[in-house]
Coordinates of C-alpha atoms and ligand atoms in Angstrom, one line a residue:
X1423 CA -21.5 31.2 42.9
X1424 CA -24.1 33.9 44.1
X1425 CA -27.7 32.5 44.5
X1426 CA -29.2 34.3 41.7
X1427 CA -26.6 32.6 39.4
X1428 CA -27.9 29.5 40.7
X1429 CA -31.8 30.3 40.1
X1430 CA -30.5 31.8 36.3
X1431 CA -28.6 28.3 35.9
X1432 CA -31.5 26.2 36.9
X1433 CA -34.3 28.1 35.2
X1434 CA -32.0 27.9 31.8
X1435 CA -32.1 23.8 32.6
X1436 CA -35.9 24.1 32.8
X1437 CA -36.4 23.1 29.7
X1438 CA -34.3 19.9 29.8
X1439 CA -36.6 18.6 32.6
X1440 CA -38.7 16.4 30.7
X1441 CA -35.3 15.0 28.4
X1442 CA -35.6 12.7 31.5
X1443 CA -38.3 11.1 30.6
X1444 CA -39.1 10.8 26.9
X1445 CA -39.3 7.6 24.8
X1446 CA -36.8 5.0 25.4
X1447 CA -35.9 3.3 22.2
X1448 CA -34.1 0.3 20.9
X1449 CA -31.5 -0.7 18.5
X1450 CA -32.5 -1.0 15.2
X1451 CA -33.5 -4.5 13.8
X1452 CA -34.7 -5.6 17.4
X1453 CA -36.9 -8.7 17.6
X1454 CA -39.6 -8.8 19.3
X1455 CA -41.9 -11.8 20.2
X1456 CA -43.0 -14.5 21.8
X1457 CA -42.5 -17.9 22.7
X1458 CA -44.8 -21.3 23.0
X1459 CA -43.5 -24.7 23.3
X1460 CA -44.8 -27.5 21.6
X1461 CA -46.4 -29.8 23.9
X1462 CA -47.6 -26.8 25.8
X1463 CA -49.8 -25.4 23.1
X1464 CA -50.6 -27.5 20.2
X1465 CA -52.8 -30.6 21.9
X1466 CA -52.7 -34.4 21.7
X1467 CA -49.2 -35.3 22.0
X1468 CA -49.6 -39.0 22.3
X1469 CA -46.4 -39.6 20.9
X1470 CA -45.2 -37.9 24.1
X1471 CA -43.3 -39.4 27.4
X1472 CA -45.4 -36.3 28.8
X1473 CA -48.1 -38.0 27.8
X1474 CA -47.3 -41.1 29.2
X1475 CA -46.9 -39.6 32.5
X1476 CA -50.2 -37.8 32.7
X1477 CA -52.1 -41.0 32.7
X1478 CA -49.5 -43.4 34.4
X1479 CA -48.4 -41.3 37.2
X1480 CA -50.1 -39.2 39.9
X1481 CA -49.8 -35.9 38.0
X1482 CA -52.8 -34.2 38.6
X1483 CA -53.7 -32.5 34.9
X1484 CA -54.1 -33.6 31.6
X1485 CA -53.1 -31.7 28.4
X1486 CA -55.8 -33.2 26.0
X1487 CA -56.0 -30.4 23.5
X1488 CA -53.9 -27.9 25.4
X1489 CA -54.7 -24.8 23.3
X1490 CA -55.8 -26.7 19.6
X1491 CA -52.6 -24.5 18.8
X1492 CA -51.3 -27.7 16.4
X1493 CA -54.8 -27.0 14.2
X1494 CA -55.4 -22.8 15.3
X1495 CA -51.2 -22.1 14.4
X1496 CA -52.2 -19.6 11.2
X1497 CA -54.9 -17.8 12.9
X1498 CA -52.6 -17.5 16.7
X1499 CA -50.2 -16.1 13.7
X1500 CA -52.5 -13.5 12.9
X1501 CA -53.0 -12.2 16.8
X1502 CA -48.8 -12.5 16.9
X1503 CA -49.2 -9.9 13.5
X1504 CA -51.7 -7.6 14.8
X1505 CA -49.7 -7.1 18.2
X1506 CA -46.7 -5.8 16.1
X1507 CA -44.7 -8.9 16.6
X1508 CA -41.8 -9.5 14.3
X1509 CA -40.4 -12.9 15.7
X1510 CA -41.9 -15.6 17.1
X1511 CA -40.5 -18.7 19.0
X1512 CA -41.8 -22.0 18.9
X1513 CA -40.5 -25.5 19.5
X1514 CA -40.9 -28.7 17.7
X1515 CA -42.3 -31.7 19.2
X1516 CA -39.9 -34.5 18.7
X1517 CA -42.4 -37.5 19.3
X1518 CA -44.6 -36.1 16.3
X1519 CA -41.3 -36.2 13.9
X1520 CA -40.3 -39.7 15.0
X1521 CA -42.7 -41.6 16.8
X1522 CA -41.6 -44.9 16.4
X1523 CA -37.7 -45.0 16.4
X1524 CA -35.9 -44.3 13.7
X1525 CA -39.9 -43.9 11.6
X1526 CA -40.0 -40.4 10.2
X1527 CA -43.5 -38.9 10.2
X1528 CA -43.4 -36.9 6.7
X1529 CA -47.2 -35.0 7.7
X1530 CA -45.5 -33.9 11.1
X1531 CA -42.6 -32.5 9.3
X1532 CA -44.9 -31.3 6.4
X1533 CA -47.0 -29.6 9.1
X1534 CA -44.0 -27.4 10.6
X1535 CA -43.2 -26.7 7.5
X1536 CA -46.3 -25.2 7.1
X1537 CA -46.1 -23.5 10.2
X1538 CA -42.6 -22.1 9.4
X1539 CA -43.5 -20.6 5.8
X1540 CA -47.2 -19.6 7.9
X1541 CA -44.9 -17.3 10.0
X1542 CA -42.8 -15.9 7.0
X1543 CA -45.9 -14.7 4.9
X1544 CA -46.6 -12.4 8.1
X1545 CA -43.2 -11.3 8.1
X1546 CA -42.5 -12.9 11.6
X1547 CA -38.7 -14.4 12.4
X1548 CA -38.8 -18.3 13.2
X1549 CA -36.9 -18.9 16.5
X1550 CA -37.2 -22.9 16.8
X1551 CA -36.0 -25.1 19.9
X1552 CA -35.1 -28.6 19.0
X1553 CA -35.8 -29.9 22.6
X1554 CA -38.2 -28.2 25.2
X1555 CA -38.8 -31.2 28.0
X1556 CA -40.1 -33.4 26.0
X1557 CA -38.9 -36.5 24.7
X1558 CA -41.0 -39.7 22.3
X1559 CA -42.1 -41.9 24.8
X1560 CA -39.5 -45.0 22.6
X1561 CA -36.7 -43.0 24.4
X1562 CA -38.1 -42.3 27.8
X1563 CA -38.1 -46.5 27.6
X1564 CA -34.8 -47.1 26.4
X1565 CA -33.4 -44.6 29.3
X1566 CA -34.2 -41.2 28.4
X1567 CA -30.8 -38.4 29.2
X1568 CA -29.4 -40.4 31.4
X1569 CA -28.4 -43.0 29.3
X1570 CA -24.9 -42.1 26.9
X1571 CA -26.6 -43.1 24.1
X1572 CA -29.1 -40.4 23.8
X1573 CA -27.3 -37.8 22.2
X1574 CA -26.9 -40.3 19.3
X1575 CA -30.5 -40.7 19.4
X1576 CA -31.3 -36.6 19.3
X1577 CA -28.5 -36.0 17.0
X1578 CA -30.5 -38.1 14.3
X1579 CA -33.8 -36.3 15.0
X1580 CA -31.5 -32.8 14.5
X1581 CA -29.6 -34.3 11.3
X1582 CA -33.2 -35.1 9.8
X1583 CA -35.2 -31.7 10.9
X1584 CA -32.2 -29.7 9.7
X1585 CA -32.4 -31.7 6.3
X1586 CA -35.8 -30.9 5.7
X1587 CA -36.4 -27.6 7.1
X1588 CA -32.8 -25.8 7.5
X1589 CA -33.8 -24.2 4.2
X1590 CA -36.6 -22.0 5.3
X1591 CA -35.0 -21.5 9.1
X1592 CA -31.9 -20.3 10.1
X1593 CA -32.1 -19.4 13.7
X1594 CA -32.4 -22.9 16.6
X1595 CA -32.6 -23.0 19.5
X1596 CA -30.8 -26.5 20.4
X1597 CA -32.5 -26.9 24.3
X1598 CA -34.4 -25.2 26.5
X1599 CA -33.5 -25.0 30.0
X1600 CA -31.4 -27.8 30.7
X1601 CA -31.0 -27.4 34.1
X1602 CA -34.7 -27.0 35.0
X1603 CA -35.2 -30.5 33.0
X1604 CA -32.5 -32.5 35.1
X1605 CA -34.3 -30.9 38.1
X1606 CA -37.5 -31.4 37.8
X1607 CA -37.0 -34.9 36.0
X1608 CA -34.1 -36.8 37.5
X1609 CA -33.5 -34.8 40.7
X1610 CA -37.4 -33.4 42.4
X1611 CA -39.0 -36.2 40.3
X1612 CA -42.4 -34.1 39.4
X1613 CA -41.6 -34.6 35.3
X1614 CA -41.3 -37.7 33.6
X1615 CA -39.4 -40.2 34.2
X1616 CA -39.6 -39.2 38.0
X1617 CA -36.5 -39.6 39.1
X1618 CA -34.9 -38.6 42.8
X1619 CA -31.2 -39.2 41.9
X1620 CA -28.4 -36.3 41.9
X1621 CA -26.2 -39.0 40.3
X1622 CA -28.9 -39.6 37.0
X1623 CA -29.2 -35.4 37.2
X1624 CA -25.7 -35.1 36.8
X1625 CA -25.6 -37.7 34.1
X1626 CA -28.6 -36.1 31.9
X1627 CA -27.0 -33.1 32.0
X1628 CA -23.8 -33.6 30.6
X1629 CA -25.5 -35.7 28.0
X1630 CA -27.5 -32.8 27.2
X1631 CA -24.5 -30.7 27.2
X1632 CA -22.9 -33.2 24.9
X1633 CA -26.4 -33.1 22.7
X1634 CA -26.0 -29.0 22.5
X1635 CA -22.3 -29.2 21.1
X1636 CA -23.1 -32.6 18.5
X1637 CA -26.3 -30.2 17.0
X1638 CA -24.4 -27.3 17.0
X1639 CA -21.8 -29.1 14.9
X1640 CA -24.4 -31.2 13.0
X1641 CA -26.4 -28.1 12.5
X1642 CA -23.1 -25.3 10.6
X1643 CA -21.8 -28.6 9.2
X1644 CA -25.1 -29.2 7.2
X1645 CA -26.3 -25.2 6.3
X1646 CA -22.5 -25.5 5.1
X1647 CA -22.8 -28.1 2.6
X1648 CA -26.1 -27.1 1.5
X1649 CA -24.5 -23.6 1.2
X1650 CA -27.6 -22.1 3.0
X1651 CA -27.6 -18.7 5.1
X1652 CA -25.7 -19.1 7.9
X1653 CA -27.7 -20.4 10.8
X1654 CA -27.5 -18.6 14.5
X1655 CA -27.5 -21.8 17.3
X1656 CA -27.5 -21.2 20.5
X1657 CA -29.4 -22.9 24.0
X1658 CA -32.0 -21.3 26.0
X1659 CA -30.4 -21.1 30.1
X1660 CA -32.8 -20.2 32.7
X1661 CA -30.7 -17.9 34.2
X1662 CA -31.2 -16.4 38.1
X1663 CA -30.3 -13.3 39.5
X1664 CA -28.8 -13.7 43.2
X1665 CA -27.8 -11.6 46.4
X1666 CA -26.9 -12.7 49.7
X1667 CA -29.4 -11.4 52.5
X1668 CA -26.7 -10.6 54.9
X1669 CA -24.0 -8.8 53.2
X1670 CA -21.4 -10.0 55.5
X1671 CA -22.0 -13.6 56.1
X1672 CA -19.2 -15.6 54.1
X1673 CA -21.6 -18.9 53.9
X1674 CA -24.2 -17.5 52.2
X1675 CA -21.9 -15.8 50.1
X1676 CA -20.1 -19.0 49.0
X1677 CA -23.3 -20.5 48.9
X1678 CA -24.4 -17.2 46.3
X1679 CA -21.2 -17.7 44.2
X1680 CA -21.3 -21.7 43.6
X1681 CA -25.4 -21.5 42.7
X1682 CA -24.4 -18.6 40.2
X1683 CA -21.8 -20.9 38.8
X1684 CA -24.2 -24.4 38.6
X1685 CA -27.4 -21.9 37.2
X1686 CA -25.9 -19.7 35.4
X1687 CA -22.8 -20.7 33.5
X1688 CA -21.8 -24.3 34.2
X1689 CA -23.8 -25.2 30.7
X1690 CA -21.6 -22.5 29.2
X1691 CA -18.6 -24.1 30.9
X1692 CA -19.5 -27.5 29.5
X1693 CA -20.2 -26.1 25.9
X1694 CA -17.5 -23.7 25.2
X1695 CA -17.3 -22.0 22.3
X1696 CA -20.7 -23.5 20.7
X1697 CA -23.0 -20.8 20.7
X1698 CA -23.6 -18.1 18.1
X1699 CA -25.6 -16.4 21.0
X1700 CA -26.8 -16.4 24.5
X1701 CA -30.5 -17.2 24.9
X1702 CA -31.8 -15.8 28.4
X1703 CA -35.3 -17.4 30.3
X1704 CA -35.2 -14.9 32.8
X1705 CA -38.3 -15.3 35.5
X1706 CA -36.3 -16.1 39.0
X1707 CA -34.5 -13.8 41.9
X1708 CA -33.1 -15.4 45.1
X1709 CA -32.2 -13.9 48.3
X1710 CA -29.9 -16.3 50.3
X1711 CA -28.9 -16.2 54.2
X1712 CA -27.0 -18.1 56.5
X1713 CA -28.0 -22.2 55.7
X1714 CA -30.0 -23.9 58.4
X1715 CA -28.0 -27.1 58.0
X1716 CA -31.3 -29.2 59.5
X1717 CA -33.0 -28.0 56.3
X1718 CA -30.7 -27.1 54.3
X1719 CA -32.8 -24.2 53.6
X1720 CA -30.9 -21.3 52.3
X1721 CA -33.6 -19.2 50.1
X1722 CA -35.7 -16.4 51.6
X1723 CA -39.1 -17.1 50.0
X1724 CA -40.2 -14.1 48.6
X1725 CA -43.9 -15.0 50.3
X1726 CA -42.8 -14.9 53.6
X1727 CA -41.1 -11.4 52.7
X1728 CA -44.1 -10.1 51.3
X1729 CA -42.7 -9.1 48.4
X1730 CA -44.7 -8.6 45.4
X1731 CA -45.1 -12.1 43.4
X1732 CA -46.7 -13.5 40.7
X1733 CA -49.7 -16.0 40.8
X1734 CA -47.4 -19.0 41.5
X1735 CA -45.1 -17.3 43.8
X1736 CA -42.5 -16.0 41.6
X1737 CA -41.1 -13.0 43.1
X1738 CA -41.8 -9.5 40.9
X1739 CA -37.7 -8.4 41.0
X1740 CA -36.8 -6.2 37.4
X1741 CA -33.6 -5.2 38.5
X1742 CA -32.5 -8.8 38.2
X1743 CA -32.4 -9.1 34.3
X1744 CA -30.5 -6.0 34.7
X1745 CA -27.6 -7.8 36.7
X1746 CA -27.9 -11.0 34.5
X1747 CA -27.6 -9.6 31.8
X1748 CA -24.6 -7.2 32.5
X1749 CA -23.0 -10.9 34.4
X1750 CA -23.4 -12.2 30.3
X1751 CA -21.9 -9.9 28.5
X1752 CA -18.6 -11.7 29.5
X1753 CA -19.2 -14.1 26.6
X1754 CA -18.9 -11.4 24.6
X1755 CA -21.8 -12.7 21.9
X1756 CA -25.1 -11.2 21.0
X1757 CA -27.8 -11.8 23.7
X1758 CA -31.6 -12.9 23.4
X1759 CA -34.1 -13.3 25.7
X1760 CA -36.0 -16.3 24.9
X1761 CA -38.2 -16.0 27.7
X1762 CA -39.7 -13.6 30.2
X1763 CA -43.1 -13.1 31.9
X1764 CA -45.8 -13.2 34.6
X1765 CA -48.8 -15.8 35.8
X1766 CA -51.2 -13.3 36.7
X1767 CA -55.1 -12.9 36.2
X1768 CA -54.3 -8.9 37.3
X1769 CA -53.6 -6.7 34.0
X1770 CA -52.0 -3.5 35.7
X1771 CA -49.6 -5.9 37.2
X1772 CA -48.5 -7.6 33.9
X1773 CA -48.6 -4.3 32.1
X1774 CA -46.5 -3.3 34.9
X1775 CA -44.3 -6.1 34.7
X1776 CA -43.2 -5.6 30.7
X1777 CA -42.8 -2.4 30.8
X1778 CA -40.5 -2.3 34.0
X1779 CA -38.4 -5.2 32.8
X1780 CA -38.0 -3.9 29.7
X1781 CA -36.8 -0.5 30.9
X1782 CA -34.3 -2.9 32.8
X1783 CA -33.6 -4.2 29.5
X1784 CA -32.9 -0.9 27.5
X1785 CA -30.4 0.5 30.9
X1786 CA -28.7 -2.9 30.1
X1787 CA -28.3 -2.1 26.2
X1788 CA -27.4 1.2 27.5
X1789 CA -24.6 0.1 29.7
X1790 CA -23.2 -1.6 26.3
X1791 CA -24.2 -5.1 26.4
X1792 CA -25.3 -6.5 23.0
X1793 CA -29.5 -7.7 23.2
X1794 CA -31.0 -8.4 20.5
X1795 CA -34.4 -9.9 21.2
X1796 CA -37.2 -10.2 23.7
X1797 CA -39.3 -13.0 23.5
X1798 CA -42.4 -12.9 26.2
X1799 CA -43.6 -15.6 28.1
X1800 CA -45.8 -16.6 26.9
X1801 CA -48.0 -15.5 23.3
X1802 CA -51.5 -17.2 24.8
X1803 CA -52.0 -19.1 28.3
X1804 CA -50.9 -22.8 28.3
X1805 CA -50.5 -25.8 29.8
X1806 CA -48.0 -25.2 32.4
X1807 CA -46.7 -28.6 33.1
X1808 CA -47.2 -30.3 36.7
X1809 CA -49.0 -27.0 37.4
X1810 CA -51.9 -27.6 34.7
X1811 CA -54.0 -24.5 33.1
X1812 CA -54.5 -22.4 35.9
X1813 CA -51.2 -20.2 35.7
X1814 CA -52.2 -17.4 33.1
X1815 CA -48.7 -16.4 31.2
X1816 CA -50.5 -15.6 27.6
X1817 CA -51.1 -12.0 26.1
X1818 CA -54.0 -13.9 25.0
X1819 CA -56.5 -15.3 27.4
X1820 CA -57.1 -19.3 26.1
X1821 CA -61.0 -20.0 27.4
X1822 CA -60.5 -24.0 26.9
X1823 CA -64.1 -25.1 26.2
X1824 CA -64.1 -22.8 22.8
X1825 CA -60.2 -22.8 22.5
X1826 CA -61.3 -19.0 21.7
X1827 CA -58.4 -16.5 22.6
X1828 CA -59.0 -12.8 23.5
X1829 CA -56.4 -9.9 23.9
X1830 CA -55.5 -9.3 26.9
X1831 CA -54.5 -5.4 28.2
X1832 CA -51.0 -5.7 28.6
X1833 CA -50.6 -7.5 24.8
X1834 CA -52.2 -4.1 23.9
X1835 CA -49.2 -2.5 26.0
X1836 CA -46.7 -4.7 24.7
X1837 CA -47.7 -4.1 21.0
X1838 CA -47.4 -0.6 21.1
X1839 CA -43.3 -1.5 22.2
X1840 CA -43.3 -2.9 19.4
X1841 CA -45.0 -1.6 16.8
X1842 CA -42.7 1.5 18.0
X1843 CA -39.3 -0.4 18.6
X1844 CA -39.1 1.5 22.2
X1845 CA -41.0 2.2 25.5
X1846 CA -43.4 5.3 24.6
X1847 CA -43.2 7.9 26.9
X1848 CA -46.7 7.5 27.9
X1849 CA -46.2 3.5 28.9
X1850 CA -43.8 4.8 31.4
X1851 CA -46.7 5.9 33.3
X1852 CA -47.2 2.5 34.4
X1853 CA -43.9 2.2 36.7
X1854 CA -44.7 5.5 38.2
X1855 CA -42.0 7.7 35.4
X1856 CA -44.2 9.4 33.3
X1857 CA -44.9 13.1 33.9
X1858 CA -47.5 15.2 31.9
X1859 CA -46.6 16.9 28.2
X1860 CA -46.7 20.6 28.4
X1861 CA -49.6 21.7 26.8
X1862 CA -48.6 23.6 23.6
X1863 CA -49.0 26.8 23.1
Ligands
BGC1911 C1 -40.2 -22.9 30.5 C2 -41.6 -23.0 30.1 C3 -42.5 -22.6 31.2 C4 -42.2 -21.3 31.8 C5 -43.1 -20.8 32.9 C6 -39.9 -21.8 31.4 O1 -38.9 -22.1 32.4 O2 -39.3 -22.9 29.4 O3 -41.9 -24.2 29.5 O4 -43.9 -22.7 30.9 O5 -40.9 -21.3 32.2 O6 -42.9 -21.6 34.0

């Protein structure tokens, strides 16, 4: 082709340039939200093992009144409303329900009632989680996970909540994060009951795994009977994205492929068929190389690379919810992210972060895999466990003298996502993809 066919060809494309960059929007019917968890937010959990632990053991913080969330819930509502937000997920404390064994607590379940019907007169979608790390302090004593005999113990507390509030709720959220729990709690030892045992990890876990299939059962069987909406149950799976660091090295690659399988998808693996959909916490991206057997140290921390990071060190990696959710779509059932965010105190970073792991998150939906939901980590700051209150995930800042909250910039960012379904055209500025309108003529 002669140059100037080239020049006409490109100059008739002119136009088409900024096609590139306009507004990327989401399927219809989208949730979007945030999520809390009980004992992080609402204060005074004395019901709690967690709270047990904070005065009996040498973790450094205290919760006390965490964020007065369990007395503020209507007016954290309103701030949810005014940011656009048309879901919201929360978890229910099971120490409040049943503090004594087998002793309901009909104002704690009157209370989440409320909460529940508080979030339906703003039109917000109730996610709940039955369990998020915490446990009544009654079980922690009688063994806590790693006994058989706790999935008989959490299957009562579902059969009951279910019972009393499956009419106005229809989408749980059965655990959060199973892995982290056995972890931290039977395996590091930094959450109650401070265990260092890989055998007792092992053993929690599949008693959680059993836990997830009994509610999921518990759960259909009862909406059934009642002849209620159908009910969406699922689990929440902190999932990682992970690349070896030397692309030839066969260790670190089998090392790469067997973490994939124990993050990732050995829950699913234990669990089967018993989810309605795949809830993602995505915060984590590894690097691995060759293992130094002395320390068995096969990550690449992200602050010896210098990579960018959050305030507690959590490598800044968007392309990784890309890759982990694509890895998902295997199960072939609709996709949430229950979690996903930033500690920071720096604005432009966390407006930086939403927007480019959202635009992850639309290429994803793009390349056909089925998300439905994004739930950000976290609606206000909170206490964040063995850490205390100095991480900052909220879209509201929490000052903890006055318990008053203030909007942060990026909720402002984030509520214009979803006030519009979509990333504007103008928030792509942020990740360095916006270019100037033409002026009209
Ligand atoms: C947990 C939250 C926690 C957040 C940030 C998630 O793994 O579900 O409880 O606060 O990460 O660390």
């Amino acid at each position: 082709m002669a140059l100037h066919q080239h020049i006409k060809r490109i100059a008739r494309f002119k136009g088409d340039r900024l096609r590139f960059h306009r507004t990327l929007y989401f399927p219809r019917h989208f949730l979007w939200g945030a999520s809390t968890s009980a004992y992080q937010v609402e204060g005074k959990n004395i019901h709690s093992d967690w709270w047990q632990w904070e005065k009996n053991s040498s973790q450094r913080f205290r919760s006390g009144n965490a964020c007065d969330h369990y007395e503020l819930y209507e007016k954290d509502f309103d701030y949810a409303k005014d940011l656009h937000q048309n879901a919201h997920r929360f978890s229910i404390e099971w120490s409040r329900i049943e503090p004594k064994e087998g002793e309901w607590d009909r104002n704690a379940i009157e209370h989440y009632r409320s909460v529940i019907l508080a979030l339906h007169k703003r039109h917000i979608k109730p996610i709940i989680t039955l369990h998020h790390f915490t446990n009544p302090e009654w079980f922690q004593k009688k063994g806590g996970w790693a006994r058989r005999r706790s999935v008989f113990y959490f299957s009562r507390f579902v059969r009951f909540v279910i019972g009393e509030l499956g009419d106005i709720a229809h989408f749980w959220i059965t655990v959060n994060e199973p892995m982290v729990y056995c972890t931290m709690s039977y395996l590091s030892g930094v959450w109650p009951p401070g265990k260092k045992s890989y055998f007792l990890a092992n053993l929690a876990y599949h008693n959680l795994a059993r836990a997830h299939r009994e509610a999921y059962s518990i759960i259909h069987g009862i909406y059934k009977k009642k002849d209620w909406h159908p009910p969406k149950v699922g689990a929440a799976i902190n999932s990682v994205s992970l690349h070896t660091y030397q692309k030839h090295s066969f260790l670190s690659w089998l090392f790469m492929r067997v973490s994939d399988w124990i993050w990732n998808h050995s829950f699913y693996f234990l669990t089967g068929e018993t989810h309605d959909f795949i809830g993602i916490n995505y915060y984590f991206h590894y690097r691995l190389k060759e293992p130094h057997f002395r320390t068995i140290k096969f990550f690449l921390e992200a602050r010896n690379e210098k990579r960018e990071m959050s305030s507690v060190g959590w490598e800044v990696y968007p392309q990784g919810i890309f890759d982990v959710l694509l890895d998902f779509r295997r199960y072939k059932i609709p996709i949430y992210i229950t979690e996903n965010g930033i500690a920071t105190t720096n604005e432009s970073k966390r407006s930086r972060y939403i927007v480019s792991y959202l635009k992850e998150v639309y290429h994803a939906i793009q390349a056909g895999v089925d998300v439905r939901g994004y739930f950000y980590w976290s609606l206000m700051d909170n206490f964040e466990w063995e850490k205390g209150f100095a991480p900052r995930f909220g879209l509201l800042d929490v000052n903890y003298k006055t318990y008053q909250r203030t909007y942060r910039q990026a909720a402002l960012v984030y509520s214009e996502v979803c006030r519009t379904n979509s990333i504007p055209h103008h928030l792509l500025a942020y990740i360095g993809h916006s270019v100037e309108r033409e002026k009209r003529k």
